[in-house]
Amino acid sequence: MAYETIIVENEDDVALIRLNRPEALNALNSTLITELADALSEADNNDKVRCIVITGSEKAFAAGADIKEMAEKSFVDVYNEDLFGAQVQVIERIRKPIIAAVSGYALGGGCELAMICDFIIAAENAKFGQPEVNLGVVAGIGGTQRLTRIIGKSKAMDMHLTGRFMDAAEAERSGLVSRIVPTAKLIPEAMAAARKIAEKSQITVRTIKEAVNRSYETTLSEGIRFERRAFHSLFGTEDQKEGMAAFLEKREPQFRDR
Ligand SMILES: CC(C)(O)CC(=O)SCCNC(=O)CCNC(=O)[C@H](O)C(C)(C)COP(=O)(O)OP(=O)(O)OC[C@H]1O[C@@H](n2cnc3c(N)ncnc32)[C@H](O)[C@@H]1OP(=O)(O)O
């Protein structure tokens, strides 16, 4: 499908989605967020795609929601159109793993989009922030909830209340990003991680995603019970037999997603 504000490249088993509004530092306008949700759904439904990478440009992953588009809207406008609601729900429900490859600014909705992804690989030049306070609003795509769970209350309050930016090193120390790579190597490193995931059993990968995400939604004991059931259930798959046999036979597993 042809898109106006994103570019989708399918390489082997991985869909690489590039946000592409360089003139506005990939600010999330209604076209971009809708096209992103559509492209992610398409990738989720495409049997050839086993992992997804979302990235932006070197200067900006995304500088947040499009302020020019939002500035004149009233409460009634954003309430009635449920600004960001439908598209974000689609993105949150994608079952395949999504890596955010972040270079440059990931601010406001850009930081929130990266946090919806399953993990973040950051370039050395990455900067994260929730500067909505400077615009007289609060984050609206989960920033107050996800950032707090990821980096803790004190740092999350600092980021949201002051609107300051966090560099890649602080983001890694805080657990917001899984690793930092040289800026020029961001896409190759993210694609290599995605290809590694794509080699695994997709039933196992989806179960892992579901179980880790469950930890945000439930109590520790419920989460552990869910994990144990998930672990037991995978013994009903051919891929568990193959994975364990391959280890014992000292060979690489050939998973069939069954
Ligand atoms: C999703 C919600 C609900 O959580 C809410 C939000 O996300 S609100 C938005 C939060 N984001 C911000 O407040 C960041 C706004 N941008 C900046 O502070 C700066 O642009 C910068 C620090 C990221 C980069 O600064 P600089 O290098 O000086 O570049 P600029 O000249 O400012 O920007 C270039 C160009 O891009 C336009 N731009 C940047 N960000 C946005 C945006 N969020 N919405 C719309 N347009 C944006 C900027 O206006 C410039 O375009 P021109 O004015 O030159 O046409």
PDB file of C-alpha atoms and ligand atoms in Angstrom:
ATOM      1  CA  MET A   1       0.000   0.000   0.000  1.00  0.00           C
ATOM      2  CA  ALA A   2       1.234   3.542  -0.748  1.00  0.00           C
ATOM      3  CA  TYR A   3       1.437   5.913   2.183  1.00  0.00           C
ATOM      4  CA  GLU A   4       1.959   9.681   2.369  1.00  0.00           C
ATOM      5  CA  THR A   5       3.778  10.030   5.703  1.00  0.00           C
ATOM      6  CA  ILE A   6       5.463   6.682   6.288  1.00  0.00           C
ATOM      7  CA  ILE A   7       7.638   4.337   4.232  1.00  0.00           C
ATOM      8  CA  VAL A   8       7.317   0.578   4.664  1.00  0.00           C
ATOM      9  CA  GLU A   9      10.193  -1.653   3.594  1.00  0.00           C
ATOM     10  CA  ASN A  10       9.776  -5.402   3.950  1.00  0.00           C
ATOM     11  CA  GLU A  11      13.210  -6.995   4.257  1.00  0.00           C
ATOM     12  CA  ASP A  12      13.136 -10.777   4.622  1.00  0.00           C
ATOM     13  CA  ASP A  13      10.983 -11.442   7.675  1.00  0.00           C
ATOM     14  CA  VAL A  14      11.087  -7.909   9.059  1.00  0.00           C
ATOM     15  CA  ALA A  15       8.865  -4.899   8.289  1.00  0.00           C
ATOM     16  CA  LEU A  16      10.797  -1.648   8.671  1.00  0.00           C
ATOM     17  CA  ILE A  17       8.418   1.304   9.053  1.00  0.00           C
ATOM     18  CA  ARG A  18      10.003   4.739   8.677  1.00  0.00           C
ATOM     19  CA  LEU A  19       8.098   7.813   9.844  1.00  0.00           C
ATOM     20  CA  ASN A  20       8.561  10.298   7.038  1.00  0.00           C
ATOM     21  CA  ARG A  21       7.552  13.899   7.721  1.00  0.00           C
ATOM     22  CA  PRO A  22      11.040  15.415   7.843  1.00  0.00           C
ATOM     23  CA  GLU A  23       9.709  18.964   7.456  1.00  0.00           C
ATOM     24  CA  ALA A  24       7.951  18.627  10.831  1.00  0.00           C
ATOM     25  CA  LEU A  25      10.425  16.315  12.609  1.00  0.00           C
ATOM     26  CA  ASN A  26       7.919  13.481  12.166  1.00  0.00           C
ATOM     27  CA  ALA A  27       5.277  15.219  14.260  1.00  0.00           C
ATOM     28  CA  LEU A  28       2.325  12.869  14.582  1.00  0.00           C
ATOM     29  CA  ASN A  29      -0.513  14.426  12.604  1.00  0.00           C
ATOM     30  CA  SER A  30      -3.760  12.583  11.976  1.00  0.00           C
ATOM     31  CA  THR A  31      -2.537  11.208   8.637  1.00  0.00           C
ATOM     32  CA  LEU A  32       0.713   9.852  10.077  1.00  0.00           C
ATOM     33  CA  ILE A  33      -0.827   8.193  13.126  1.00  0.00           C
ATOM     34  CA  THR A  34      -3.602   6.656  11.006  1.00  0.00           C
ATOM     35  CA  GLU A  35      -1.163   5.423   8.366  1.00  0.00           C
ATOM     36  CA  LEU A  36       1.104   4.009  11.074  1.00  0.00           C
ATOM     37  CA  ALA A  37      -1.799   2.112  12.661  1.00  0.00           C
ATOM     38  CA  ASP A  38      -2.812   0.804   9.210  1.00  0.00           C
ATOM     39  CA  ALA A  39       0.735  -0.272   8.310  1.00  0.00           C
ATOM     40  CA  LEU A  40       1.177  -2.019  11.648  1.00  0.00           C
ATOM     41  CA  SER A  41      -2.120  -3.889  11.214  1.00  0.00           C
ATOM     42  CA  GLU A  42      -1.056  -4.895   7.729  1.00  0.00           C
ATOM     43  CA  ALA A  43       2.304  -6.175   9.033  1.00  0.00           C
ATOM     44  CA  ASP A  44       0.546  -8.000  11.883  1.00  0.00           C
ATOM     45  CA  ASN A  45      -1.702  -9.764   9.352  1.00  0.00           C
ATOM     46  CA  ASN A  46       1.104 -10.559   6.897  1.00  0.00           C
ATOM     47  CA  ASP A  47       2.361 -14.120   7.483  1.00  0.00           C
ATOM     48  CA  LYS A  48       5.728 -13.237   5.967  1.00  0.00           C
ATOM     49  CA  VAL A  49       6.436 -10.576   8.612  1.00  0.00           C
ATOM     50  CA  ARG A  50       7.816 -11.916  11.913  1.00  0.00           C
ATOM     51  CA  CYS A  51       9.070  -8.736  13.567  1.00  0.00           C
ATOM     52  CA  ILE A  52       8.538  -4.989  13.065  1.00  0.00           C
ATOM     53  CA  VAL A  53      10.923  -2.051  13.451  1.00  0.00           C
ATOM     54  CA  ILE A  54       9.665   1.551  13.682  1.00  0.00           C
ATOM     55  CA  THR A  55      12.127   4.349  13.113  1.00  0.00           C
ATOM     56  CA  GLY A  56      12.259   8.024  12.136  1.00  0.00           C
ATOM     57  CA  SER A  57      15.024  10.174  10.713  1.00  0.00           C
ATOM     58  CA  GLU A  58      18.461  10.799  12.186  1.00  0.00           C
ATOM     59  CA  LYS A  59      17.235  14.121  13.670  1.00  0.00           C
ATOM     60  CA  ALA A  60      13.894  12.920  14.997  1.00  0.00           C
ATOM     61  CA  PHE A  61      12.108   9.701  15.774  1.00  0.00           C
ATOM     62  CA  ALA A  62       9.060  11.925  16.330  1.00  0.00           C
ATOM     63  CA  ALA A  63       8.779  15.360  17.961  1.00  0.00           C
ATOM     64  CA  GLY A  64       5.351  14.560  19.394  1.00  0.00           C
ATOM     65  CA  ALA A  65       1.825  15.243  18.293  1.00  0.00           C
ATOM     66  CA  ASP A  66       1.468  17.872  15.565  1.00  0.00           C
ATOM     67  CA  ILE A  67       1.048  21.103  17.505  1.00  0.00           C
ATOM     68  CA  LYS A  68      -0.077  23.042  14.411  1.00  0.00           C
ATOM     69  CA  GLU A  69      -2.909  20.563  13.872  1.00  0.00           C
ATOM     70  CA  MET A  70      -3.965  20.548  17.541  1.00  0.00           C
ATOM     71  CA  ALA A  71      -3.561  24.206  18.531  1.00  0.00           C
ATOM     72  CA  GLU A  72      -7.045  25.471  17.597  1.00  0.00           C
ATOM     73  CA  LYS A  73      -9.029  22.430  18.659  1.00  0.00           C
ATOM     74  CA  SER A  74     -11.534  22.731  21.493  1.00  0.00           C
ATOM     75  CA  PHE A  75     -12.315  20.230  24.222  1.00  0.00           C
ATOM     76  CA  VAL A  76     -15.448  19.226  22.325  1.00  0.00           C
ATOM     77  CA  ASP A  77     -13.406  18.649  19.136  1.00  0.00           C
ATOM     78  CA  VAL A  78     -10.800  16.381  20.735  1.00  0.00           C
ATOM     79  CA  TYR A  79     -13.372  14.611  22.903  1.00  0.00           C
ATOM     80  CA  ASN A  80     -15.711  13.896  20.013  1.00  0.00           C
ATOM     81  CA  GLU A  81     -12.986  12.714  17.681  1.00  0.00           C
ATOM     82  CA  ASP A  82     -11.305  10.859  20.597  1.00  0.00           C
ATOM     83  CA  LEU A  83      -7.962  12.348  19.512  1.00  0.00           C
ATOM     84  CA  PHE A  84      -5.401   9.502  19.160  1.00  0.00           C
ATOM     85  CA  GLY A  85      -7.735   6.999  20.881  1.00  0.00           C
ATOM     86  CA  ALA A  86      -8.604   4.633  18.040  1.00  0.00           C
ATOM     87  CA  GLN A  87      -5.182   4.568  16.360  1.00  0.00           C
ATOM     88  CA  VAL A  88      -3.286   4.092  19.601  1.00  0.00           C
ATOM     89  CA  GLN A  89      -5.545   1.188  20.574  1.00  0.00           C
ATOM     90  CA  VAL A  90      -4.698  -0.487  17.266  1.00  0.00           C
ATOM     91  CA  ILE A  91      -0.962   0.015  17.865  1.00  0.00           C
ATOM     92  CA  GLU A  92      -1.194  -1.298  21.435  1.00  0.00           C
ATOM     93  CA  ARG A  93      -2.899  -4.478  20.203  1.00  0.00           C
ATOM     94  CA  ILE A  94      -0.300  -5.509  17.617  1.00  0.00           C
ATOM     95  CA  ARG A  95       0.732  -9.070  18.511  1.00  0.00           C
ATOM     96  CA  LYS A  96       4.043  -9.219  16.682  1.00  0.00           C
ATOM     97  CA  PRO A  97       7.112  -7.778  18.405  1.00  0.00           C
ATOM     98  CA  ILE A  98       7.891  -4.147  17.630  1.00  0.00           C
ATOM     99  CA  ILE A  99      11.289  -2.525  18.152  1.00  0.00           C
ATOM    100  CA  ALA A 100      11.557   1.281  18.291  1.00  0.00           C
ATOM    101  CA  ALA A 101      14.840   2.411  16.715  1.00  0.00           C
ATOM    102  CA  VAL A 102      15.207   5.939  18.077  1.00  0.00           C
ATOM    103  CA  SER A 103      17.576   8.555  16.731  1.00  0.00           C
ATOM    104  CA  GLY A 104      17.284  12.228  17.703  1.00  0.00           C
ATOM    105  CA  TYR A 105      14.148  13.574  19.353  1.00  0.00           C
ATOM    106  CA  ALA A 106      11.510  11.270  20.807  1.00  0.00           C
ATOM    107  CA  LEU A 107       9.293  13.831  22.508  1.00  0.00           C
ATOM    108  CA  GLY A 108       5.731  13.807  23.771  1.00  0.00           C
ATOM    109  CA  GLY A 109       3.806  11.418  21.535  1.00  0.00           C
ATOM    110  CA  GLY A 110       7.132  10.323  20.012  1.00  0.00           C
ATOM    111  CA  CYS A 111       8.396   9.125  23.394  1.00  0.00           C
ATOM    112  CA  GLU A 112       4.995   7.568  24.078  1.00  0.00           C
ATOM    113  CA  LEU A 113       4.991   5.749  20.740  1.00  0.00           C
ATOM    114  CA  ALA A 114       8.475   4.388  21.470  1.00  0.00           C
ATOM    115  CA  MET A 115       7.242   3.143  24.868  1.00  0.00           C
ATOM    116  CA  ILE A 116       4.285   1.328  23.290  1.00  0.00           C
ATOM    117  CA  CYS A 117       6.840  -0.636  21.261  1.00  0.00           C
ATOM    118  CA  ASP A 118       8.253  -3.735  22.947  1.00  0.00           C
ATOM    119  CA  PHE A 119      11.716  -2.296  23.432  1.00  0.00           C
ATOM    120  CA  ILE A 120      13.766   0.700  22.413  1.00  0.00           C
ATOM    121  CA  ILE A 121      17.187   0.695  20.794  1.00  0.00           C
ATOM    122  CA  ALA A 122      18.614   4.208  21.009  1.00  0.00           C
ATOM    123  CA  ALA A 123      21.219   5.947  18.905  1.00  0.00           C
ATOM    124  CA  GLU A 124      23.856   7.900  20.816  1.00  0.00           C
ATOM    125  CA  ASN A 125      22.136  11.161  19.791  1.00  0.00           C
ATOM    126  CA  ALA A 126      18.674  10.155  21.088  1.00  0.00           C
ATOM    127  CA  LYS A 127      16.776  12.562  23.338  1.00  0.00           C
ATOM    128  CA  PHE A 128      13.603  11.625  25.171  1.00  0.00           C
ATOM    129  CA  GLY A 129      11.127  13.967  26.789  1.00  0.00           C
ATOM    130  CA  GLN A 130       7.522  14.634  27.777  1.00  0.00           C
ATOM    131  CA  PRO A 131       7.398  18.414  27.259  1.00  0.00           C
ATOM    132  CA  GLU A 132       3.586  18.670  27.072  1.00  0.00           C
ATOM    133  CA  VAL A 133       3.704  20.798  30.247  1.00  0.00           C
ATOM    134  CA  ASN A 134       5.193  23.610  28.139  1.00  0.00           C
ATOM    135  CA  LEU A 135       2.088  23.519  25.920  1.00  0.00           C
ATOM    136  CA  GLY A 136      -0.387  23.608  28.772  1.00  0.00           C
ATOM    137  CA  VAL A 137      -1.402  19.971  28.431  1.00  0.00           C
ATOM    138  CA  VAL A 138      -0.594  16.565  29.858  1.00  0.00           C
ATOM    139  CA  ALA A 139       0.665  13.561  27.869  1.00  0.00           C
ATOM    140  CA  GLY A 140      -2.200  11.788  26.101  1.00  0.00           C
ATOM    141  CA  ILE A 141      -0.810   8.530  24.692  1.00  0.00           C
ATOM    142  CA  GLY A 142       0.150   6.888  27.960  1.00  0.00           C
ATOM    143  CA  GLY A 143       3.198   8.971  28.916  1.00  0.00           C
ATOM    144  CA  THR A 144       2.262   9.553  32.548  1.00  0.00           C
ATOM    145  CA  GLN A 145       1.504   5.840  33.013  1.00  0.00           C
ATOM    146  CA  ARG A 146       4.186   4.045  30.982  1.00  0.00           C
ATOM    147  CA  LEU A 147       7.099   6.357  31.789  1.00  0.00           C
ATOM    148  CA  THR A 148       6.304   6.093  35.523  1.00  0.00           C
ATOM    149  CA  ARG A 149       6.208   2.296  35.400  1.00  0.00           C
ATOM    150  CA  ILE A 150       9.440   2.172  33.398  1.00  0.00           C
ATOM    151  CA  ILE A 151      11.675   4.741  35.134  1.00  0.00           C
ATOM    152  CA  GLY A 152       9.885   5.226  38.463  1.00  0.00           C
ATOM    153  CA  LYS A 153       7.873   8.061  39.973  1.00  0.00           C
ATOM    154  CA  SER A 154      10.655  10.489  40.818  1.00  0.00           C
ATOM    155  CA  LYS A 155      12.248  10.611  37.377  1.00  0.00           C
ATOM    156  CA  ALA A 156       8.876  10.475  35.607  1.00  0.00           C
ATOM    157  CA  MET A 157       7.612  13.428  37.652  1.00  0.00           C
ATOM    158  CA  ASP A 158      10.842  15.301  36.871  1.00  0.00           C
ATOM    159  CA  MET A 159      10.431  14.672  33.122  1.00  0.00           C
ATOM    160  CA  HIS A 160       6.715  15.539  33.010  1.00  0.00           C
ATOM    161  CA  LEU A 161       6.795  18.512  35.395  1.00  0.00           C
ATOM    162  CA  THR A 162       9.932  20.232  34.088  1.00  0.00           C
ATOM    163  CA  GLY A 163       9.629  19.097  30.457  1.00  0.00           C
ATOM    164  CA  ARG A 164      13.367  18.455  30.376  1.00  0.00           C
ATOM    165  CA  PHE A 165      14.950  16.053  27.881  1.00  0.00           C
ATOM    166  CA  MET A 166      16.850  12.890  28.814  1.00  0.00           C
ATOM    167  CA  ASP A 167      19.846  11.854  26.725  1.00  0.00           C
ATOM    168  CA  ALA A 168      20.536   8.297  25.590  1.00  0.00           C
ATOM    169  CA  ALA A 169      22.934   7.524  28.446  1.00  0.00           C
ATOM    170  CA  GLU A 170      20.409   8.585  31.100  1.00  0.00           C
ATOM    171  CA  ALA A 171      17.651   6.724  29.252  1.00  0.00           C
ATOM    172  CA  GLU A 172      19.725   3.543  29.317  1.00  0.00           C
ATOM    173  CA  ARG A 173      20.605   3.994  33.016  1.00  0.00           C
ATOM    174  CA  SER A 174      16.910   4.508  33.756  1.00  0.00           C
ATOM    175  CA  GLY A 175      15.773   1.395  31.898  1.00  0.00           C
ATOM    176  CA  LEU A 176      13.890   3.321  29.214  1.00  0.00           C
ATOM    177  CA  VAL A 177      16.095   1.937  26.441  1.00  0.00           C
ATOM    178  CA  SER A 178      17.537  -1.544  26.188  1.00  0.00           C
ATOM    179  CA  ARG A 179      20.791  -0.525  24.497  1.00  0.00           C
ATOM    180  CA  ILE A 180      22.634   2.366  22.872  1.00  0.00           C
ATOM    181  CA  VAL A 181      24.347   2.022  19.516  1.00  0.00           C
ATOM    182  CA  PRO A 182      26.385   4.426  17.372  1.00  0.00           C
ATOM    183  CA  THR A 183      24.007   6.686  15.467  1.00  0.00           C
ATOM    184  CA  ALA A 184      25.180   5.461  12.048  1.00  0.00           C
ATOM    185  CA  LYS A 185      24.583   1.835  13.084  1.00  0.00           C
ATOM    186  CA  LEU A 186      21.061   2.275  14.463  1.00  0.00           C
ATOM    187  CA  ILE A 187      19.137   0.648  11.608  1.00  0.00           C
ATOM    188  CA  PRO A 188      21.574  -2.247  11.026  1.00  0.00           C
ATOM    189  CA  GLU A 189      21.584  -3.003  14.775  1.00  0.00           C
ATOM    190  CA  ALA A 190      17.790  -2.787  15.077  1.00  0.00           C
ATOM    191  CA  MET A 191      17.328  -4.938  11.975  1.00  0.00           C
ATOM    192  CA  ALA A 192      19.818  -7.508  13.330  1.00  0.00           C
ATOM    193  CA  ALA A 193      17.854  -7.681  16.594  1.00  0.00           C
ATOM    194  CA  ALA A 194      14.609  -8.021  14.624  1.00  0.00           C
ATOM    195  CA  ARG A 195      16.052 -10.813  12.456  1.00  0.00           C
ATOM    196  CA  LYS A 196      17.198 -12.659  15.571  1.00  0.00           C
ATOM    197  CA  ILE A 197      13.629 -12.492  16.935  1.00  0.00           C
ATOM    198  CA  ALA A 198      12.267 -13.535  13.531  1.00  0.00           C
ATOM    199  CA  GLU A 199      14.261 -16.797  13.747  1.00  0.00           C
ATOM    200  CA  LYS A 200      12.436 -17.879  16.907  1.00  0.00           C
ATOM    201  CA  SER A 201       9.165 -19.751  17.167  1.00  0.00           C
ATOM    202  CA  GLN A 202       6.460 -17.153  16.644  1.00  0.00           C
ATOM    203  CA  ILE A 203       4.141 -18.897  19.106  1.00  0.00           C
ATOM    204  CA  THR A 204       6.828 -18.565  21.768  1.00  0.00           C
ATOM    205  CA  VAL A 205       7.575 -14.953  20.835  1.00  0.00           C
ATOM    206  CA  ARG A 206       3.922 -13.945  21.043  1.00  0.00           C
ATOM    207  CA  THR A 207       3.532 -15.720  24.358  1.00  0.00           C
ATOM    208  CA  ILE A 208       6.569 -13.880  25.756  1.00  0.00           C
ATOM    209  CA  LYS A 209       5.156 -10.530  24.591  1.00  0.00           C
ATOM    210  CA  GLU A 210       1.798 -11.303  26.170  1.00  0.00           C
ATOM    211  CA  ALA A 211       3.357 -12.466  29.452  1.00  0.00           C
ATOM    212  CA  VAL A 212       5.734  -9.504  29.831  1.00  0.00           C
ATOM    213  CA  ASN A 213       2.954  -7.037  28.991  1.00  0.00           C
ATOM    214  CA  ARG A 214       0.718  -8.778  31.526  1.00  0.00           C
ATOM    215  CA  SER A 215       3.129  -7.619  34.241  1.00  0.00           C
ATOM    216  CA  TYR A 216       1.870  -4.062  33.653  1.00  0.00           C
ATOM    217  CA  GLU A 217      -1.755  -5.014  34.050  1.00  0.00           C
ATOM    218  CA  THR A 218      -1.951  -7.327  37.013  1.00  0.00           C
ATOM    219  CA  THR A 219      -0.664  -8.252  40.466  1.00  0.00           C
ATOM    220  CA  LEU A 220       2.601 -10.175  40.900  1.00  0.00           C
ATOM    221  CA  SER A 221       0.852 -13.398  41.957  1.00  0.00           C
ATOM    222  CA  GLU A 222      -1.658 -13.233  39.072  1.00  0.00           C
ATOM    223  CA  GLY A 223       1.185 -12.492  36.655  1.00  0.00           C
ATOM    224  CA  ILE A 224       3.242 -15.412  37.887  1.00  0.00           C
ATOM    225  CA  ARG A 225       0.213 -17.693  37.598  1.00  0.00           C
ATOM    226  CA  PHE A 226      -0.350 -16.446  34.027  1.00  0.00           C
ATOM    227  CA  GLU A 227       3.322 -17.072  33.206  1.00  0.00           C
ATOM    228  CA  ARG A 228       3.243 -20.615  34.599  1.00  0.00           C
ATOM    229  CA  ARG A 229       0.141 -21.440  32.542  1.00  0.00           C
ATOM    230  CA  ALA A 230       1.807 -19.951  29.472  1.00  0.00           C
ATOM    231  CA  PHE A 231       4.944 -22.007  30.132  1.00  0.00           C
ATOM    232  CA  HIS A 232       2.895 -25.198  30.541  1.00  0.00           C
ATOM    233  CA  SER A 233       0.872 -24.460  27.394  1.00  0.00           C
ATOM    234  CA  LEU A 234       3.965 -24.259  25.197  1.00  0.00           C
ATOM    235  CA  PHE A 235       4.602 -27.966  25.923  1.00  0.00           C
ATOM    236  CA  GLY A 236       1.646 -28.535  23.590  1.00  0.00           C
ATOM    237  CA  THR A 237       3.628 -27.151  20.633  1.00  0.00           C
ATOM    238  CA  GLU A 238       5.884 -28.856  18.100  1.00  0.00           C
ATOM    239  CA  ASP A 239       8.325 -25.995  18.547  1.00  0.00           C
ATOM    240  CA  GLN A 240       8.963 -26.925  22.203  1.00  0.00           C
ATOM    241  CA  LYS A 241       9.798 -30.488  21.098  1.00  0.00           C
ATOM    242  CA  GLU A 242      12.035 -29.138  18.333  1.00  0.00           C
ATOM    243  CA  GLY A 243      13.776 -26.545  20.527  1.00  0.00           C
ATOM    244  CA  MET A 244      14.630 -29.018  23.265  1.00  0.00           C
ATOM    245  CA  ALA A 245      15.585 -31.795  20.808  1.00  0.00           C
ATOM    246  CA  ALA A 246      17.862 -29.388  18.934  1.00  0.00           C
ATOM    247  CA  PHE A 247      19.631 -28.478  22.176  1.00  0.00           C
ATOM    248  CA  LEU A 248      20.177 -32.128  23.089  1.00  0.00           C
ATOM    249  CA  GLU A 249      21.340 -32.980  19.557  1.00  0.00           C
ATOM    250  CA  LYS A 250      23.679 -29.932  19.547  1.00  0.00           C
ATOM    251  CA  ARG A 251      22.150 -28.379  16.421  1.00  0.00           C
ATOM    252  CA  GLU A 252      20.202 -25.241  15.501  1.00  0.00           C
ATOM    253  CA  PRO A 253      16.411 -25.569  15.956  1.00  0.00           C
ATOM    254  CA  GLN A 254      14.138 -25.451  12.913  1.00  0.00           C
ATOM    255  CA  PHE A 255      10.979 -23.852  14.243  1.00  0.00           C
ATOM    256  CA  ARG A 256       7.728 -24.278  12.290  1.00  0.00           C
ATOM    257  CA  ASP A 257       5.463 -22.002  14.366  1.00  0.00           C
ATOM    258  CA  ARG A 258       3.305 -24.940  15.314  1.00  0.00           C
TER     259      ARG A 258
HETATM  260  C1  LIG B   1       0.748  13.165  22.016  1.00  0.00           C
HETATM  261  C2  LIG B   1       0.494  14.005  23.217  1.00  0.00           C
HETATM  262  C3  LIG B   1      -0.972  13.974  23.530  1.00  0.00           C
HETATM  263  O1  LIG B   1       1.148  13.429  24.322  1.00  0.00           O
HETATM  264  C4  LIG B   1       0.898  15.448  23.088  1.00  0.00           C
HETATM  265  C5  LIG B   1       2.171  15.838  22.385  1.00  0.00           C
HETATM  266  O2  LIG B   1       2.968  15.085  21.891  1.00  0.00           O
HETATM  267  S1  LIG B   1       2.415  17.520  22.331  1.00  0.00           S
HETATM  268  C6  LIG B   1       3.949  17.723  21.467  1.00  0.00           C
HETATM  269  C7  LIG B   1       5.136  17.505  22.343  1.00  0.00           C
HETATM  270  N1  LIG B   1       6.352  17.880  21.608  1.00  0.00           N
HETATM  271  C8  LIG B   1       6.929  19.063  21.713  1.00  0.00           C
HETATM  272  O3  LIG B   1       6.506  19.941  22.423  1.00  0.00           O
HETATM  273  C9  LIG B   1       8.190  19.265  20.868  1.00  0.00           C
HETATM  274  C10 LIG B   1       8.019  20.453  19.934  1.00  0.00           C
HETATM  275  N2  LIG B   1       9.230  20.676  19.163  1.00  0.00           N
HETATM  276  C11 LIG B   1      10.327  21.262  19.669  1.00  0.00           C
HETATM  277  O4  LIG B   1      10.418  21.585  20.824  1.00  0.00           O
HETATM  278  C12 LIG B   1      11.448  21.522  18.714  1.00  0.00           C
HETATM  279  O5  LIG B   1      10.952  21.465  17.403  1.00  0.00           O
HETATM  280  C13 LIG B   1      12.618  20.514  18.842  1.00  0.00           C
HETATM  281  C14 LIG B   1      13.328  20.732  20.216  1.00  0.00           C
HETATM  282  C15 LIG B   1      12.142  19.076  18.737  1.00  0.00           C
HETATM  283  C16 LIG B   1      13.643  20.752  17.700  1.00  0.00           C
HETATM  284  O6  LIG B   1      14.013  22.103  17.667  1.00  0.00           O
HETATM  285  P1  LIG B   1      14.785  22.679  16.389  1.00  0.00           P
HETATM  286  O7  LIG B   1      15.925  21.805  16.051  1.00  0.00           O
HETATM  287  O8  LIG B   1      15.059  24.110  16.688  1.00  0.00           O
HETATM  288  O9  LIG B   1      13.762  22.526  15.182  1.00  0.00           O
HETATM  289  P2  LIG B   1      12.445  23.413  14.901  1.00  0.00           P
HETATM  290  O10 LIG B   1      12.791  24.543  14.001  1.00  0.00           O
HETATM  291  O11 LIG B   1      11.752  23.744  16.177  1.00  0.00           O
HETATM  292  O12 LIG B   1      11.522  22.347  14.121  1.00  0.00           O
HETATM  293  C17 LIG B   1      11.667  22.096  12.729  1.00  0.00           C
HETATM  294  C18 LIG B   1      10.278  22.139  12.119  1.00  0.00           C
HETATM  295  O13 LIG B   1       9.505  21.098  12.717  1.00  0.00           O
HETATM  296  C19 LIG B   1       8.323  21.665  13.278  1.00  0.00           C
HETATM  297  N3  LIG B   1       7.915  20.891  14.468  1.00  0.00           N
HETATM  298  C20 LIG B   1       8.720  20.406  15.427  1.00  0.00           C
HETATM  299  N4  LIG B   1       7.998  19.777  16.353  1.00  0.00           N
HETATM  300  C21 LIG B   1       6.718  19.876  15.964  1.00  0.00           C
HETATM  301  C22 LIG B   1       5.489  19.431  16.506  1.00  0.00           C
HETATM  302  N5  LIG B   1       5.449  18.678  17.635  1.00  0.00           N
HETATM  303  N6  LIG B   1       4.348  19.716  15.858  1.00  0.00           N
HETATM  304  C23 LIG B   1       4.363  20.427  14.716  1.00  0.00           C
HETATM  305  N7  LIG B   1       5.497  20.866  14.131  1.00  0.00           N
HETATM  306  C24 LIG B   1       6.654  20.607  14.748  1.00  0.00           C
HETATM  307  C25 LIG B   1       8.701  23.070  13.617  1.00  0.00           C
HETATM  308  O14 LIG B   1       7.562  23.894  13.749  1.00  0.00           O
HETATM  309  C26 LIG B   1       9.556  23.441  12.419  1.00  0.00           C
HETATM  310  O15 LIG B   1       8.730  23.690  11.301  1.00  0.00           O
HETATM  311  P3  LIG B   1       8.542  25.201  10.756  1.00  0.00           P
HETATM  312  O16 LIG B   1       7.920  25.963  11.882  1.00  0.00           O
HETATM  313  O17 LIG B   1       9.934  25.681  10.435  1.00  0.00           O
HETATM  314  O18 LIG B   1       7.639  25.060   9.567  1.00  0.00           O
END
